[in-house]
Short mmCIF file of C-alpha atoms in Angstrom, two decimals:
data_model
loop_
_atom_site.label_atom_id
_atom_site.label_comp_id
_atom_site.label_asym_id
_atom_site.label_seq_id
_atom_site.Cartn_x
_atom_site.Cartn_y
_atom_site.Cartn_z
CA MET Y 1 0.00 0.00 0.00
CA LYS Y 2 1.30 3.42 -0.87
CA PHE Y 3 2.08 5.90 1.87
CA SER Y 4 -0.56 8.37 0.62
CA GLY Y 5 -3.10 5.55 0.66
CA ILE Y 6 -2.41 4.87 4.32
CA LEU Y 7 -2.70 8.58 5.10
CA LYS Y 8 -6.06 8.76 3.32
CA THR Y 9 -7.28 5.69 5.18
CA LEU Y 10 -6.25 7.25 8.47
CA LEU Y 11 -7.90 10.60 7.74
CA SER Y 12 -11.12 8.92 6.68
CA LEU Y 13 -10.93 6.80 9.83
CA VAL Y 14 -10.79 9.91 12.03
CA ALA Y 15 -13.62 11.48 10.00
CA VAL Y 16 -15.97 8.53 10.37
CA SER Y 17 -15.14 8.29 14.05
CA ALA Y 18 -16.18 11.91 14.45
CA VAL Y 19 -19.47 11.24 12.68
CA SER Y 20 -20.23 8.32 14.95
CA ALA Y 21 -20.49 10.44 18.08
CA LEU Y 22 -23.86 8.95 19.02
CA ALA Y 23 -22.62 5.50 19.85
CA ASP Y 24 -24.35 3.03 22.12
CA ALA Y 25 -22.90 2.65 25.57
CA VAL Y 26 -21.22 -0.44 26.93
CA SER Y 27 -22.93 -2.04 29.91
CA VAL Y 28 -21.73 -2.79 33.41
CA ASP Y 29 -22.70 -6.45 32.90
CA ALA Y 30 -20.55 -6.79 29.80
CA LEU Y 31 -17.57 -5.29 31.63
CA ALA Y 32 -18.15 -7.48 34.68
CA ASN Y 33 -18.06 -10.60 32.46
CA GLY Y 34 -15.01 -9.37 30.55
CA GLY Y 35 -12.58 -11.69 32.31
CA ALA Y 36 -14.39 -14.90 31.38
CA VAL Y 37 -14.87 -13.71 27.77
CA THR Y 38 -11.18 -12.84 27.44
CA ARG Y 39 -10.07 -16.18 28.86
CA ASP Y 40 -12.23 -18.02 26.36
CA ASN Y 41 -11.10 -15.87 23.43
CA GLN Y 42 -7.46 -16.44 24.29
CA LEU Y 43 -7.91 -20.22 24.35
CA SER Y 44 -9.79 -20.05 21.07
CA GLU Y 45 -6.90 -18.13 19.50
CA ILE Y 46 -4.40 -20.61 20.91
CA ARG Y 47 -6.43 -23.41 19.29
CA ASP Y 48 -6.11 -21.63 15.92
CA VAL Y 49 -2.37 -21.09 16.28
CA LEU Y 50 -1.68 -24.65 17.43
CA ARG Y 51 -3.24 -26.17 14.32
CA GLY Y 52 0.32 -26.67 13.13
CA GLY Y 53 1.88 -26.96 16.56
CA ARG Y 54 5.19 -25.58 15.34
CA GLY Y 55 6.60 -22.40 13.84
CA GLY Y 56 5.85 -19.07 15.43
CA TYR Y 57 3.23 -16.42 15.96
CA VAL Y 58 3.21 -12.78 17.04
CA ASN Y 59 0.16 -10.68 17.66
CA PHE Y 60 -0.04 -7.33 19.38
CA GLY Y 61 -2.23 -4.30 19.11
CA PHE Y 62 -4.94 -2.18 20.65
CA ASN Y 63 -8.37 -0.84 19.92
CA TYR Y 64 -8.38 2.81 19.06
CA MET Y 65 -11.37 5.05 19.69
CA PRO Y 66 -10.38 8.68 19.97
CA LEU Y 67 -13.67 10.10 21.26
CA VAL Y 68 -15.17 9.83 24.75
CA SER Y 69 -18.60 9.46 23.19
CA GLN Y 70 -17.69 6.28 21.25
CA THR Y 71 -17.78 3.79 24.11
CA PRO Y 72 -19.46 5.51 27.05
CA LEU Y 73 -20.49 3.41 30.04
CA LYS Y 74 -24.15 2.85 30.81
CA SER Y 75 -24.74 2.48 34.52
CA GLU Y 76 -27.80 2.76 36.71
CA PHE Y 77 -26.87 6.42 37.22
CA GLY Y 78 -26.69 7.40 33.58
CA GLU Y 79 -24.11 7.49 30.82
CA HIS Y 80 -20.48 8.09 31.71
CA ASP Y 81 -18.05 9.54 29.19
CA GLY Y 82 -14.98 7.40 28.77
CA PHE Y 83 -13.22 4.68 26.89
CA ALA Y 84 -13.51 0.93 26.65
CA PHE Y 85 -10.01 -0.30 25.97
CA ARG Y 86 -8.24 -3.48 24.96
CA HIS Y 87 -4.48 -3.82 24.69
CA TYR Y 88 -3.09 -7.22 23.84
CA LEU Y 89 0.05 -9.12 23.15
CA ALA Y 90 0.43 -12.74 22.11
CA GLY Y 91 3.29 -14.92 21.10
CA PHE Y 92 4.09 -18.51 20.27
CA GLY Y 93 7.40 -19.99 19.33
CA ALA Y 94 8.55 -23.57 18.88
CA GLY Y 95 11.87 -25.11 18.01
CA GLU Y 96 12.83 -28.56 16.81
CA ILE Y 97 14.68 -30.25 19.67
CA SER Y 98 15.25 -33.47 17.76
CA LYS Y 99 13.99 -34.84 14.47
CA ASN Y 100 10.20 -34.27 14.27
CA ASN Y 101 10.03 -33.27 17.95
CA HIS Y 102 9.14 -29.62 18.57
CA LEU Y 103 9.00 -27.87 21.89
CA GLY Y 104 7.50 -24.41 22.33
CA MET Y 105 5.80 -21.86 24.53
CA VAL Y 106 2.62 -19.83 24.22
CA PHE Y 107 2.02 -16.55 26.00
CA TRP Y 108 -1.14 -14.49 25.62
CA LEU Y 109 -1.72 -11.24 27.54
CA GLU Y 110 -4.61 -8.80 27.42
CA ARG Y 111 -5.36 -5.76 29.53
CA SER Y 112 -8.87 -4.52 29.01
CA GLY Y 113 -11.76 -2.74 30.65
CA TRP Y 114 -13.18 0.73 30.84
CA ASP Y 115 -11.65 3.94 32.10
CA GLY Y 116 -12.45 7.64 32.16
CA GLU Y 117 -9.30 8.43 30.21
CA ASP Y 118 -7.57 6.82 27.28
CA PHE Y 119 -4.10 5.64 28.09
CA PHE Y 120 -1.38 3.18 27.26
CA LEU Y 121 0.06 2.41 30.66
CA ILE Y 122 -1.47 4.38 33.52
CA PRO Y 123 -5.28 4.61 33.70
CA GLN Y 124 -7.23 7.26 35.56
CA TYR Y 125 -8.79 4.62 37.87
CA ASN Y 126 -11.92 6.65 38.51
CA ASP Y 127 -14.95 5.53 40.54
CA PHE Y 128 -16.43 3.76 37.53
CA SER Y 129 -13.34 2.18 35.98
CA VAL Y 130 -12.60 -1.47 35.68
CA VAL Y 131 -9.11 -2.55 34.64
CA ARG Y 132 -8.34 -6.21 34.30
CA SER Y 133 -5.61 -8.27 32.76
CA VAL Y 134 -5.68 -11.89 31.69
CA ALA Y 135 -2.56 -13.91 30.95
CA THR Y 136 -2.48 -17.37 29.43
CA TRP Y 137 0.76 -19.30 29.13
CA GLY Y 138 1.81 -22.83 28.56
CA ALA Y 139 4.22 -25.30 27.06
CA VAL Y 140 3.65 -26.98 23.71
CA TYR Y 141 5.02 -30.28 22.46
CA THR Y 142 4.51 -31.38 18.87
CA GLN Y 143 5.43 -34.66 17.20
CA SER Y 144 5.24 -33.62 13.57
CA SER Y 145 5.49 -37.08 11.97
CA LEU Y 146 2.44 -38.21 13.97
CA ASP Y 147 0.83 -34.75 13.50
CA LEU Y 148 0.24 -34.64 17.23
CA THR Y 149 0.33 -31.62 19.57
CA PHE Y 150 -0.05 -31.49 23.31
CA ALA Y 151 -0.09 -28.22 25.21
CA ALA Y 152 -0.94 -27.29 28.77
CA GLY Y 153 -0.58 -24.29 31.00
CA MET Y 154 -2.19 -21.78 33.31
CA GLN Y 155 -4.41 -18.74 33.07
CA HIS Y 156 -4.33 -15.85 35.48
CA GLN Y 157 -6.98 -13.20 35.82
CA ASN Y 158 -5.77 -10.09 37.60
CA ALA Y 159 -8.42 -7.59 38.73
CA GLU Y 160 -6.21 -4.55 38.74
CA TYR Y 161 -8.95 -2.07 39.62
CA VAL Y 162 -12.68 -2.61 40.12
CA GLY Y 163 -14.85 0.48 40.47
CA ARG Y 164 -17.97 0.91 42.56
CA LEU Y 165 -20.47 -0.26 39.94
CA TYR Y 166 -19.14 -3.78 39.51
CA PRO Y 167 -19.48 -6.95 41.53
CA ASP Y 168 -16.52 -7.77 43.75
CA GLU Y 169 -13.74 -9.49 41.85
CA ASN Y 170 -10.57 -11.00 43.18
CA ASP Y 171 -7.45 -12.05 41.39
CA LYS Y 172 -7.81 -15.61 40.18
CA TRP Y 173 -4.55 -17.39 39.62
CA LEU Y 174 -5.59 -21.01 39.39
CA TYR Y 175 -7.16 -21.43 35.98
CA SER Y 176 -5.49 -24.16 34.01
CA TRP Y 177 -5.90 -25.45 30.49
CA ALA Y 178 -4.84 -28.32 28.30
CA HIS Y 179 -4.96 -28.85 24.57
CA LEU Y 180 -4.58 -32.01 22.55
CA ARG Y 181 -4.51 -32.04 18.75
CA TRP Y 182 -4.21 -35.03 16.48
CA GLY Y 183 -4.39 -34.26 12.80
CA HIS Y 184 -7.51 -32.28 12.08
CA THR Y 185 -9.11 -32.80 15.49
CA SER Y 186 -8.41 -30.99 18.72
CA ILE Y 187 -9.86 -30.97 22.19
CA GLN Y 188 -9.23 -28.24 24.69
CA GLY Y 189 -10.27 -28.03 28.31
CA SER Y 190 -10.22 -25.14 30.75
CA PHE Y 191 -10.42 -25.59 34.53
CA HIS Y 192 -10.55 -23.55 37.71
CA ARG Y 193 -9.14 -25.52 40.60
CA THR Y 194 -11.18 -28.72 40.32
CA ASP Y 195 -14.14 -27.30 38.34
CA TRP Y 196 -14.20 -27.49 34.60
CA GLN Y 197 -14.91 -24.17 32.86
CA SER Y 198 -15.14 -25.02 29.21
CA LEU Y 199 -14.48 -27.77 26.74
CA ARG Y 200 -13.81 -27.02 23.09
CA ILE Y 201 -13.84 -29.77 20.48
CA SER Y 202 -12.71 -28.77 17.00
CA ILE Y 203 -12.81 -30.78 13.83
CA ASP Y 204 -10.98 -28.82 11.15
CA LEU Y 205 -11.48 -30.97 8.10
CA GLU Y 206 -10.47 -28.29 5.58
CA SER Y 207 -7.15 -29.06 3.93
CA ARG Y 208 -4.73 -26.21 4.58
CA ALA Y 209 -1.57 -25.79 2.52
CA VAL Y 210 0.33 -24.09 5.38
CA TYR Y 211 0.13 -27.31 7.38
CA GLY Y 212 1.10 -29.52 4.46
CA GLY Y 213 -2.38 -29.92 2.98
CA ARG Y 214 -3.72 -29.29 -0.49
CA ARG Y 215 -3.47 -25.93 -2.22
CA SER Y 216 -6.76 -26.47 -4.03
CA GLY Y 217 -9.28 -29.15 -4.83
CA PRO Y 218 -12.27 -30.69 -3.11
CA LEU Y 219 -10.43 -31.37 0.17
CA THR Y 220 -10.09 -27.62 0.74
CA TYR Y 221 -13.89 -27.40 0.72
CA LEU Y 222 -14.38 -29.68 3.70
CA PRO Y 223 -16.06 -27.96 6.66
CA ASN Y 224 -14.59 -26.91 10.00
CA PHE Y 225 -16.70 -27.57 13.07
CA GLU Y 226 -16.28 -26.36 16.60
CA MET Y 227 -18.31 -27.28 19.62
CA ALA Y 228 -17.72 -25.34 22.82
CA LEU Y 229 -19.32 -26.42 26.08
CA TYR Y 230 -19.47 -23.88 28.90
CA ASN Y 231 -20.05 -24.67 32.54
CA GLY Y 232 -22.82 -22.43 33.83
CA MET Y 233 -21.60 -23.09 37.40
CA ASP Y 234 -24.19 -21.97 39.95
CA TYR Y 235 -25.44 -19.02 37.92
CA ALA Y 236 -26.83 -20.56 34.76
CA ASP Y 237 -27.39 -23.79 32.88
CA ASP Y 238 -24.51 -25.30 30.96
CA SER Y 239 -24.52 -24.11 27.37
CA VAL Y 240 -23.13 -25.27 24.07
CA ARG Y 241 -22.09 -23.20 21.08
CA VAL Y 242 -21.61 -24.89 17.74
CA SER Y 243 -19.80 -23.18 14.86
CA TRP Y 244 -19.45 -24.18 11.25
CA GLU Y 245 -16.85 -22.51 9.05
CA GLN Y 246 -17.03 -23.27 5.36
CA ASN Y 247 -14.76 -22.42 2.45
CA LEU Y 248 -17.11 -21.19 -0.26
CA PHE Y 249 -14.64 -20.24 -2.98
CA ALA Y 250 -10.92 -20.93 -3.38
CA GLN Y 251 -10.21 -20.35 0.34
CA GLN Y 252 -10.90 -16.70 -0.32
CA LEU Y 253 -14.58 -16.60 0.52
CA TYR Y 254 -15.76 -18.14 3.77
CA GLY Y 255 -19.11 -18.52 5.44
CA GLU Y 256 -19.43 -18.95 9.16
CA VAL Y 257 -22.50 -19.70 11.22
CA THR Y 258 -22.92 -20.26 14.95
CA PHE Y 259 -25.78 -21.75 16.93
CA ASP Y 260 -26.45 -21.90 20.65
CA PHE Y 261 -27.79 -24.94 22.45
CA PRO Y 262 -29.81 -26.16 24.31
CA ASN Y 263 -31.99 -23.23 23.17
CA LYS Y 264 -31.37 -24.22 19.53
CA GLU Y 265 -30.95 -20.58 18.61
CA PHE Y 266 -29.07 -18.81 15.91
CA HIS Y 267 -26.17 -16.84 17.37
CA SER Y 268 -24.19 -15.33 14.52
CA ALA Y 269 -23.29 -15.57 10.86
CA ALA Y 270 -20.50 -14.07 8.83
CA LEU Y 271 -19.40 -13.84 5.24
CA LYS Y 272 -15.69 -13.18 4.89
CA PHE Y 273 -13.72 -12.35 1.79
CA TYR Y 274 -9.93 -12.52 1.72
CA PRO Y 275 -8.35 -11.30 -1.54
CA ASP Y 276 -5.43 -13.56 -0.68
CA PRO Y 277 -5.86 -16.79 1.34
CA SER Y 278 -3.08 -15.66 3.70
CA ARG Y 279 -5.84 -13.55 5.33
CA MET Y 280 -3.64 -10.50 5.78
CA ILE Y 281 -6.35 -8.42 4.15
CA GLY Y 282 -10.00 -9.21 4.68
CA PHE Y 283 -13.51 -7.88 4.31
CA GLU Y 284 -16.35 -9.23 6.36
CA ALA Y 285 -20.08 -8.81 6.83
CA THR Y 286 -21.57 -10.15 10.04
CA CYS Y 287 -24.93 -10.66 11.66
CA LEU Y 288 -25.29 -11.38 15.35
CA ARG Y 289 -28.23 -12.07 17.61
CA ARG Y 290 -27.95 -9.97 20.73
CA ASN Y 291 -30.35 -11.86 23.01
CA GLU Y 292 -32.36 -8.68 23.38
CA ARG Y 293 -35.66 -10.31 22.44
CA GLY Y 294 -36.60 -7.20 20.50
CA GLY Y 295 -37.75 -8.60 17.17
CA SER Y 296 -35.66 -7.40 14.24
CA SER Y 297 -33.67 -5.03 16.46
CA ASP Y 298 -32.34 -8.18 18.08
CA LEU Y 299 -30.12 -8.72 15.05
CA LEU Y 300 -26.98 -6.65 14.80
CA TRP Y 301 -25.70 -6.22 11.26
CA GLY Y 302 -22.18 -5.02 10.75
CA GLY Y 303 -18.95 -5.32 8.88
CA ALA Y 304 -15.23 -4.80 8.99
CA ILE Y 305 -12.25 -4.09 6.80
CA ASP Y 306 -8.96 -5.63 7.79
CA LEU Y 307 -5.88 -4.04 6.22
CA LEU Y 308 -2.89 -5.87 7.68
CA PHE Y 309 -2.00 -3.29 10.35
CA ILE Y 310 -5.37 -1.56 10.69
CA ARG Y 311 -8.81 -2.98 11.18
CA LEU Y 312 -11.88 -0.81 10.94
CA ALA Y 313 -15.20 -2.24 12.08
CA TYR Y 314 -18.76 -1.12 12.55
CA ASN Y 315 -21.08 -3.36 14.58
CA SER Y 316 -18.93 -6.34 13.63
CA SER Y 317 -19.51 -9.47 15.70
CA TYR Y 318 -15.77 -9.83 16.37
CA GLU Y 319 -15.61 -6.42 18.10
CA TYR Y 320 -19.01 -6.86 19.74
CA GLU Y 321 -17.85 -10.05 21.42
CA ARG Y 322 -14.35 -8.90 22.33
CA LEU Y 323 -14.91 -5.27 23.27
CA PHE Y 324 -17.73 -5.47 25.80
CA ARG Y 325 -20.51 -5.52 23.20
CA ALA Y 326 -19.55 -2.11 21.85
CA LYS Y 327 -21.67 -1.10 18.90
CA GLY Y 328 -23.04 1.84 17.01
CA THR Y 329 -19.61 3.31 16.39
CA PHE Y 330 -16.60 2.78 14.18
CA ILE Y 331 -13.93 0.90 16.04
CA ALA Y 332 -10.37 0.94 14.80
CA GLU Y 333 -7.73 -1.54 15.79
CA ILE Y 334 -4.04 -1.02 15.25
CA LYS Y 335 -2.49 -4.45 15.12
CA PHE Y 336 0.28 -6.75 14.02
CA ASP Y 337 -0.82 -10.33 13.48
CA MET Y 338 1.57 -12.74 11.83
CA ALA Y 339 2.11 -16.47 11.98
CA THR Y 340 4.94 -18.39 10.42
CA ILE Y 341 5.83 -21.95 9.55
CA ASP Y 342 9.05 -22.86 7.73
CA GLY Y 343 9.64 -19.20 6.90
CA PHE Y 344 6.27 -18.64 5.25
CA LEU Y 345 4.03 -15.92 6.61
CA PHE Y 346 0.27 -15.86 7.13
CA ALA Y 347 -2.31 -14.36 9.47
CA ARG Y 348 -3.97 -16.43 12.20
CA GLY Y 349 -6.36 -19.03 10.85
CA ALA Y 350 -5.20 -18.72 7.25
CA PRO Y 351 -5.04 -21.80 5.03
CA LYS Y 352 -2.21 -20.59 2.78
CA SER Y 353 0.89 -18.48 3.23
CA ALA Y 354 1.42 -15.07 1.69
CA PRO Y 355 2.99 -15.05 -1.77
CA LEU Y 356 6.62 -14.16 -1.19
CA GLU Y 357 8.91 -12.51 -3.72
CA SER Y 358 11.09 -15.18 -5.28
CA VAL Y 359 13.82 -15.31 -7.92
CA THR Y 360 13.87 -18.31 -10.25
CA PHE Y 361 17.39 -19.49 -10.88
CA ASN Y 362 18.06 -21.75 -13.82
CA PRO Y 363 21.64 -23.07 -13.72
CA LYS Y 364 21.64 -23.90 -17.46
CA GLU Y 365 21.22 -20.27 -18.40
CA LYS Y 366 23.79 -18.63 -16.22
CA SER Y 367 23.97 -15.46 -18.25
CA SER Y 368 20.26 -14.76 -17.83
CA ALA Y 369 20.25 -15.55 -14.14
CA PHE Y 370 21.66 -12.17 -13.26
CA PRO Y 371 21.00 -8.85 -14.95
CA LYS Y 372 24.00 -7.97 -17.13
CA ASP Y 373 24.42 -4.33 -16.31
CA ASP Y 374 22.16 -2.73 -13.79
CA GLY Y 375 24.82 -0.50 -12.29
CA LYS Y 376 25.35 -2.71 -9.28
CA ILE Y 377 28.27 -4.79 -8.19
CA GLN Y 378 28.50 -7.99 -10.23
CA LEU Y 379 29.72 -10.90 -8.24
CA ASN Y 380 29.97 -13.23 -11.20
CA LYS Y 381 32.92 -12.61 -13.48
CA SER Y 382 31.85 -12.25 -17.07
CA PRO Y 383 34.22 -12.07 -20.12
CA GLU Y 384 33.31 -8.40 -20.70
CA THR Y 385 34.75 -7.37 -17.34
CA LYS Y 386 37.78 -5.20 -17.80
CA PRO Y 387 40.82 -6.10 -15.72
CA LEU Y 388 41.98 -3.49 -13.26
CA ASN Y 389 45.37 -2.04 -14.18
CA ALA Y 390 47.26 -0.41 -11.39
CA SER Y 391 49.35 1.64 -13.80
CA GLY Y 392 49.03 4.91 -11.92
CA ILE Y 393 50.21 3.63 -8.60
CA ARG Y 394 53.75 4.20 -7.52
CA TYR Y 395 55.44 1.86 -5.18
CA GLU Y 396 58.22 3.03 -2.93
CA LYS Y 397 60.70 0.82 -1.23
CA ALA Y 398 60.28 0.72 2.46
CA GLY Y 399 63.19 2.14 4.35
CA THR Y 400 65.35 0.42 6.86
CA SER Y 401 62.85 1.32 9.55
CA SER Y 402 60.78 -1.67 8.51
CA LYS Y 403 63.51 -3.93 9.72
CA GLY Y 404 63.73 -2.30 13.04
CA GLY Y 405 61.23 -1.64 15.70
CA LYS Y 406 62.21 -4.52 17.87
CA MET N 1 17.14 -5.66 -6.37
CA LEU N 2 18.74 -5.54 -2.95
CA ARG N 3 18.16 -1.82 -2.75
CA ASN N 4 14.54 -2.19 -3.90
CA SER N 5 13.67 -4.80 -1.32
CA PHE N 6 15.44 -2.77 1.36
CA SER N 7 13.53 0.40 0.47
CA ALA N 8 10.26 -1.54 0.32
CA LYS N 9 10.91 -2.94 3.79
CA PHE N 10 11.99 0.44 5.09
CA GLY N 11 8.89 2.03 3.58
CA ARG N 12 6.66 -0.46 5.33
CA VAL N 13 8.39 0.07 8.68
CA ALA N 14 8.22 3.85 8.21
CA ALA N 15 4.52 3.69 7.39
CA PHE N 16 3.83 1.58 10.45
CA ALA N 17 5.91 3.89 12.65
CA PHE N 18 4.02 6.89 11.27
CA LEU N 19 0.66 5.29 12.04
CA ALA N 20 1.83 4.42 15.53
CA CYS N 21 2.98 8.03 16.07
CA VAL N 22 -0.37 9.42 14.90
CA ALA N 23 -2.25 7.04 17.17
CA LEU N 24 0.01 7.85 20.09
CA SER N 25 -0.38 11.57 19.56
CA LEU N 26 -4.17 11.35 19.53
CA THR N 27 -4.58 8.96 22.40
CA GLY N 28 -3.35 8.88 25.95
CA CYS N 29 -2.25 11.88 27.91
CA LEU N 30 -2.38 14.36 25.05
CA SER N 31 -6.17 14.21 24.87
CA HIS N 32 -6.28 15.46 28.44
CA TRP N 33 -5.08 18.83 27.23
CA PHE N 34 -8.56 19.39 25.90
CA LEU N 35 -10.68 16.78 27.69
CA GLU N 36 -11.65 16.77 31.35
CA SER N 37 -12.23 13.45 33.06
CA GLU N 38 -13.39 14.85 36.40
CA SER N 39 -15.99 17.42 37.45
CA ARG N 40 -15.34 20.09 40.06
CA LEU N 41 -18.77 21.29 41.16
CA GLN N 42 -19.64 24.41 43.07
CA VAL N 43 -23.28 25.35 43.69
CA GLU N 44 -24.58 28.85 44.38
CA ASN N 45 -28.02 29.41 45.89
CA ARG N 46 -29.37 32.52 44.17
CA THR N 47 -32.94 32.10 45.35
CA GLU N 48 -34.51 34.80 47.49
CA ASN N 49 -36.05 32.73 50.24
CA TRP N 50 -35.31 29.04 49.68
CA SER N 51 -32.58 26.88 51.18
CA ILE N 52 -30.73 24.06 49.45
CA ILE N 53 -29.97 21.11 51.72
CA SER N 54 -28.00 18.81 49.42
CA VAL N 55 -27.22 17.93 45.81
CA ASP N 56 -26.93 14.24 44.90
CA VAL N 57 -26.66 12.17 41.74
CA ALA N 58 -29.73 9.96 41.39
CA SER N 59 -29.97 6.59 39.68
CA GLU N 60 -32.37 6.41 36.73
CA ASN N 61 -34.99 4.59 38.77
CA ARG N 62 -34.42 7.17 41.55
CA ALA N 63 -33.83 4.48 44.09
CA LYS N 64 -30.11 5.01 44.67
CA PHE N 65 -28.29 8.24 45.35
CA SER N 66 -24.70 9.32 45.44
CA SER N 67 -23.94 12.39 47.50
CA TRP N 68 -22.06 15.24 45.86
CA ILE N 69 -22.68 18.56 47.64
CA ASP N 70 -23.49 17.70 51.22
CA GLU N 71 -23.92 21.10 52.88
CA THR N 72 -26.84 23.43 53.48
CA LEU N 73 -26.85 26.56 51.37
CA LEU N 74 -28.95 29.40 52.64
CA PRO N 75 -30.08 32.09 50.14
CA GLY N 76 -27.02 33.81 48.64
CA GLU N 77 -24.53 31.18 49.85
CA ARG N 78 -22.05 29.19 47.81
CA SER N 79 -20.88 25.65 48.47
CA HIS N 80 -17.32 24.40 48.61
CA VAL N 81 -15.90 22.96 45.42
CA VAL N 82 -16.20 19.17 45.41
CA GLU N 83 -14.46 17.03 42.83
CA GLU N 84 -16.12 13.81 41.63
CA ASP N 85 -15.79 11.47 38.65
CA TRP N 86 -19.21 12.21 37.17
CA VAL N 87 -18.69 13.12 33.52
CA GLY N 88 -21.55 12.37 31.15
CA ASP N 89 -25.35 12.46 31.38
CA PHE N 90 -26.82 12.24 34.88
CA THR N 91 -29.80 13.25 36.97
CA PHE N 92 -29.36 15.46 40.04
CA ARG N 93 -31.57 15.27 43.08
CA VAL N 94 -31.72 18.65 44.81
CA LYS N 95 -33.18 18.67 48.30
CA TYR N 96 -34.46 22.08 49.39
CA THR N 97 -36.89 23.87 51.69
CA LYS N 98 -39.11 26.82 50.94
CA SER N 99 -37.68 28.74 53.84
CA SER N 100 -34.62 30.94 54.21
CA ASP N 101 -33.36 29.11 57.30
CA ALA N 102 -33.60 25.51 56.04
CA THR N 103 -36.55 24.72 58.26
CA GLY N 104 -39.86 23.22 57.26
CA ASP N 105 -40.70 20.43 54.87
CA THR N 106 -37.88 19.07 52.70
CA LEU N 107 -38.80 19.12 49.03
CA VAL N 108 -37.05 17.24 46.21
CA ASP N 109 -36.39 18.33 42.66
CA TYR N 110 -34.87 16.14 39.90
CA HIS N 111 -33.07 17.60 36.91
CA GLU N 112 -31.04 16.05 34.11
CA PHE N 113 -27.61 17.44 33.33
CA ASN N 114 -24.94 16.89 30.75
CA LEU N 115 -21.62 17.30 32.54
CA ASP N 116 -18.62 17.92 30.31
CA GLY N 117 -16.21 17.79 33.21
CA GLY N 118 -13.88 20.47 34.47
CA SER N 119 -15.01 23.39 36.67
CA LEU N 120 -18.79 23.54 36.90
CA TYR N 121 -20.40 26.51 38.62
CA LEU N 122 -24.09 25.72 39.04
CA ILE N 123 -26.42 28.59 39.81
CA VAL N 124 -29.76 27.61 41.34
CA GLU N 125 -32.52 30.16 40.97
CA GLU N 126 -36.19 30.40 41.78
CA GLY N 127 -38.60 30.63 38.88
CA LYS N 128 -42.35 30.16 38.65
CA GLY N 129 -42.58 28.43 41.99
CA LYS N 130 -39.82 25.90 41.34
CA LEU N 131 -36.05 25.67 41.04
CA SER N 132 -34.25 26.51 37.82
CA TYR N 133 -30.64 25.81 36.97
CA ARG N 134 -27.91 27.23 34.81
CA PHE N 135 -24.16 26.82 34.59
CA LYS N 136 -22.06 29.97 34.71
#
């Protein structure tokens, strides 16, 4: 993308943000549940990244909403000006310790909540703020010839500051998780002390070239299913969410639909278009049911544009579910999201790597392998190269001093 | 070719750094040069004969209250300045009496305000048999 293009995108981003001053407020409930939502999202992302079980992954960024009116807080007292925020950092790296045996680490960190001021490090901590961080870490072992991955670790939820509107929340250090993947199937469990929290079973049948699958053909059109079971604990019934992701065209166009059980209700649907299957750039349209029971207003229609380092969304289900159900405003995200396997790059969840610049070298045609004269240093010696003649250099005999000095 | 790929990489890094700088300059502490995140409220009783007993923030169902100005203001008096974190749209509950010495029945008036933060000087006046409000 050209520099002027980025500048235009940024200016238009600020302009649309200014127009969207009448955004809907985020609720106290959504902020109070933020910790559980973040923990689940982090495990879901780890599931995506561990599909290969080796290589590396880096993801960091933050949501950017410049105006206080974009994500105000709705409390029983009224509407508070301020900012919902989400700063995150994630990394995975694995190395081959012996043939086909890979050992790695995952580390996911997110600091999110709501505050009266926007900030990067030090919040205002006012009476109505909530600032929370969630860290997930663990060790990963992959046996690549068996296509088997096992990972396990801990999750910590740190209630850094809880304002007067929210239920009491303590730091919770004893969440643990485990993940087992064999081929296209994975199972992931999350626990708190001895209680199970969630269980996620994924069957990713789609053939993905980044993990050694097909580049095209019918196998790339196989569906991906996910079933997530959540423990309602003492507050609610256990629930199940089933997702179906389907490649619709050349791994560039995907459909996604999610249902909730036992209510047998539609939860969300999305249509996503990636100009390149590496998913570094994407366009998506989403529809989400908000459980408002308000007829057609129950459905939230939205979309997003993902441009490698910037994501711009309006009412998109991804933002709604990760940023405390924020809606009715344009939400920007500055981000860096890159996964790698064997030196190839792709965004999280992508089936193919990005097309890299490559030079074809044909040893039979040596003369055409390198440009003949492009003004740069030629390492290969061709017959046309003139020899250097040092005719203008005078040599002088060194004096007797060279013999001395001892 | 080497130079091209280097300049392309440098261009990408420069573009990302530029975006990060713009975002940094618009977010965080700089916005506090022109945005207030706290309200410093002072109330003046400009009524002739009525006394203000307290000013609170009321919940929307008017069942919960959060005290803000907790001092009796006789006609012509001003309160101390009290700083709170209320910035946004809220309803005030003003308790008052129709007497100049704060005696008699306590009456209650509710009024919605949009508080932009910063120094707020609220003037309470008497008009058509009830309280009226304006910020100075």
